[in-house]
JSON list of C-alpha atoms in Angstrom, two decimals:
[
{"chain": "A", "resi": 1, "resn": "MET", "atom": "CA", "xyz": [-21.29, -83.55, 100.74]},
{"chain": "A", "resi": 2, "resn": "LYS", "atom": "CA", "xyz": [-18.18, -84.12, 98.48]},
{"chain": "A", "resi": 3, "resn": "GLY", "atom": "CA", "xyz": [-15.56, -81.64, 97.59]},
{"chain": "A", "resi": 4, "resn": "LYS", "atom": "CA", "xyz": [-11.92, -80.99, 96.90]},
{"chain": "A", "resi": 5, "resn": "ILE", "atom": "CA", "xyz": [-9.28, -79.30, 99.03]},
{"chain": "A", "resi": 6, "resn": "VAL", "atom": "CA", "xyz": [-7.94, -76.15, 97.50]},
{"chain": "A", "resi": 7, "resn": "LYS", "atom": "CA", "xyz": [-5.62, -73.42, 98.70]},
{"chain": "A", "resi": 8, "resn": "LYS", "atom": "CA", "xyz": [-6.23, -69.76, 97.97]},
{"chain": "A", "resi": 9, "resn": "ASN", "atom": "CA", "xyz": [-4.16, -66.87, 99.43]},
{"chain": "A", "resi": 10, "resn": "ASN", "atom": "CA", "xyz": [-2.44, -69.35, 101.83]},
{"chain": "A", "resi": 11, "resn": "VAL", "atom": "CA", "xyz": [-5.77, -70.51, 103.29]},
{"chain": "A", "resi": 12, "resn": "PHE", "atom": "CA", "xyz": [-7.25, -73.98, 102.73]},
{"chain": "A", "resi": 13, "resn": "TYR", "atom": "CA", "xyz": [-10.80, -74.41, 101.62]},
{"chain": "A", "resi": 14, "resn": "VAL", "atom": "CA", "xyz": [-13.11, -77.22, 100.55]},
{"chain": "A", "resi": 15, "resn": "ARG", "atom": "CA", "xyz": [-14.61, -76.45, 97.11]},
{"chain": "A", "resi": 16, "resn": "THR", "atom": "CA", "xyz": [-17.79, -77.87, 95.71]},
{"chain": "A", "resi": 17, "resn": "ILE", "atom": "CA", "xyz": [-18.92, -77.63, 92.15]},
{"chain": "A", "resi": 18, "resn": "SER", "atom": "CA", "xyz": [-22.52, -77.73, 91.01]},
{"chain": "A", "resi": 19, "resn": "ALA", "atom": "CA", "xyz": [-23.94, -77.37, 87.51]},
{"chain": "A", "resi": 20, "resn": "GLY", "atom": "CA", "xyz": [-27.14, -75.49, 86.70]},
{"chain": "A", "resi": 21, "resn": "LYS", "atom": "CA", "xyz": [-29.77, -76.26, 84.12]},
{"chain": "A", "resi": 22, "resn": "GLU", "atom": "CA", "xyz": [-27.73, -74.66, 81.31]},
{"chain": "A", "resi": 23, "resn": "LEU", "atom": "CA", "xyz": [-24.41, -76.19, 80.38]},
{"chain": "A", "resi": 24, "resn": "ASP", "atom": "CA", "xyz": [-22.58, -72.88, 81.05]},
{"chain": "A", "resi": 25, "resn": "GLU", "atom": "CA", "xyz": [-24.09, -72.51, 84.56]},
{"chain": "A", "resi": 26, "resn": "ILE", "atom": "CA", "xyz": [-21.32, -73.69, 86.93]},
{"chain": "A", "resi": 27, "resn": "GLU", "atom": "CA", "xyz": [-21.31, -72.56, 90.55]},
{"chain": "A", "resi": 28, "resn": "LEU", "atom": "CA", "xyz": [-18.23, -72.91, 92.81]},
{"chain": "A", "resi": 29, "resn": "GLU", "atom": "CA", "xyz": [-18.66, -72.73, 96.48]},
{"chain": "A", "resi": 30, "resn": "TYR", "atom": "CA", "xyz": [-15.70, -72.44, 98.82]},
{"chain": "A", "resi": 31, "resn": "TYR", "atom": "CA", "xyz": [-15.97, -73.35, 102.58]},
{"chain": "A", "resi": 32, "resn": "PRO", "atom": "CA", "xyz": [-13.03, -72.51, 104.88]},
{"chain": "A", "resi": 33, "resn": "LEU", "atom": "CA", "xyz": [-11.53, -75.84, 106.34]},
{"chain": "A", "resi": 34, "resn": "SER", "atom": "CA", "xyz": [-11.76, -76.20, 110.09]},
{"chain": "A", "resi": 35, "resn": "LEU", "atom": "CA", "xyz": [-8.39, -77.44, 111.09]},
{"chain": "A", "resi": 36, "resn": "THR", "atom": "CA", "xyz": [-9.34, -77.73, 114.76]},
{"chain": "A", "resi": 37, "resn": "GLU", "atom": "CA", "xyz": [-12.19, -80.18, 113.98]},
{"chain": "A", "resi": 38, "resn": "SER", "atom": "CA", "xyz": [-10.79, -82.01, 111.07]},
{"chain": "A", "resi": 39, "resn": "ASN", "atom": "CA", "xyz": [-8.01, -84.54, 111.02]},
{"chain": "A", "resi": 40, "resn": "VAL", "atom": "CA", "xyz": [-7.14, -84.53, 107.30]},
{"chain": "A", "resi": 41, "resn": "GLU", "atom": "CA", "xyz": [-3.97, -84.47, 105.26]},
{"chain": "A", "resi": 42, "resn": "LEU", "atom": "CA", "xyz": [-3.82, -81.03, 103.40]},
{"chain": "A", "resi": 43, "resn": "VAL", "atom": "CA", "xyz": [-3.24, -82.08, 99.89]},
{"chain": "A", "resi": 44, "resn": "GLU", "atom": "CA", "xyz": [-4.54, -79.76, 97.18]},
{"chain": "A", "resi": 45, "resn": "GLY", "atom": "CA", "xyz": [-6.99, -81.63, 94.87]},
{"chain": "A", "resi": 46, "resn": "LYS", "atom": "CA", "xyz": [-7.78, -84.37, 97.37]},
{"chain": "A", "resi": 47, "resn": "GLU", "atom": "CA", "xyz": [-11.49, -85.32, 97.33]},
{"chain": "A", "resi": 48, "resn": "VAL", "atom": "CA", "xyz": [-13.13, -85.41, 100.67]},
{"chain": "A", "resi": 49, "resn": "GLU", "atom": "CA", "xyz": [-16.50, -86.03, 102.33]},
{"chain": "A", "resi": 50, "resn": "PHE", "atom": "CA", "xyz": [-17.46, -83.15, 104.55]},
{"chain": "A", "resi": 51, "resn": "GLY", "atom": "CA", "xyz": [-20.25, -81.54, 106.57]},
{"chain": "A", "resi": 52, "resn": "ILE", "atom": "CA", "xyz": [-20.88, -77.83, 107.30]},
{"chain": "A", "resi": 53, "resn": "LYS", "atom": "CA", "xyz": [-20.96, -76.25, 110.73]},
{"chain": "A", "resi": 54, "resn": "SER", "atom": "CA", "xyz": [-22.16, -72.66, 110.87]},
{"chain": "A", "resi": 55, "resn": "VAL", "atom": "CA", "xyz": [-20.67, -70.38, 113.50]},
{"chain": "A", "resi": 56, "resn": "SER", "atom": "CA", "xyz": [-21.68, -66.79, 114.20]},
{"chain": "A", "resi": 57, "resn": "TYR", "atom": "CA", "xyz": [-18.95, -64.37, 115.20]},
{"chain": "A", "resi": 58, "resn": "THR", "atom": "CA", "xyz": [-19.65, -60.97, 116.83]},
{"chain": "A", "resi": 59, "resn": "ASP", "atom": "CA", "xyz": [-17.32, -58.10, 116.98]},
{"chain": "A", "resi": 60, "resn": "LEU", "atom": "CA", "xyz": [-15.94, -56.91, 120.32]},
{"chain": "A", "resi": 61, "resn": "LYS", "atom": "CA", "xyz": [-18.52, -54.09, 120.61]},
{"chain": "A", "resi": 62, "resn": "GLY", "atom": "CA", "xyz": [-21.38, -56.39, 119.84]},
{"chain": "A", "resi": 63, "resn": "ILE", "atom": "CA", "xyz": [-22.58, -54.14, 117.05]},
{"chain": "A", "resi": 64, "resn": "SER", "atom": "CA", "xyz": [-22.03, -56.45, 114.02]},
{"chain": "A", "resi": 65, "resn": "SER", "atom": "CA", "xyz": [-21.87, -60.21, 113.40]},
{"chain": "A", "resi": 66, "resn": "GLU", "atom": "CA", "xyz": [-20.89, -62.58, 110.65]},
{"chain": "A", "resi": 67, "resn": "LEU", "atom": "CA", "xyz": [-21.97, -66.15, 109.94]},
{"chain": "A", "resi": 68, "resn": "VAL", "atom": "CA", "xyz": [-19.15, -68.45, 108.73]},
{"chain": "A", "resi": 69, "resn": "GLU", "atom": "CA", "xyz": [-19.90, -71.92, 107.33]},
{"chain": "A", "resi": 70, "resn": "TRP", "atom": "CA", "xyz": [-16.89, -74.12, 108.16]},
{"chain": "A", "resi": 71, "resn": "ALA", "atom": "CA", "xyz": [-16.10, -77.40, 106.28]},
{"chain": "A", "resi": 72, "resn": "ILE", "atom": "CA", "xyz": [-15.70, -80.25, 108.69]},
{"chain": "A", "resi": 73, "resn": "VAL", "atom": "CA", "xyz": [-14.04, -83.22, 106.88]},
{"chain": "A", "resi": 74, "resn": "LYS", "atom": "CA", "xyz": [-15.39, -86.67, 107.97]}
]
């Protein structure tokens, strides 16, 4: 996949843009950038190739969990 590096609220993401069937249908998706698995220069607006790694996080009590899709820059 291709995306651009963006910074929101002091966190880096990889943003993808896809257009729908109608001209006014634009969908933005933001994937948090995994800094532990990516060796990339953090420059806003830089276009990158990336893959997605899904990680499930469970709270300490084991009651709830959350699936996070991380961007791994190639």
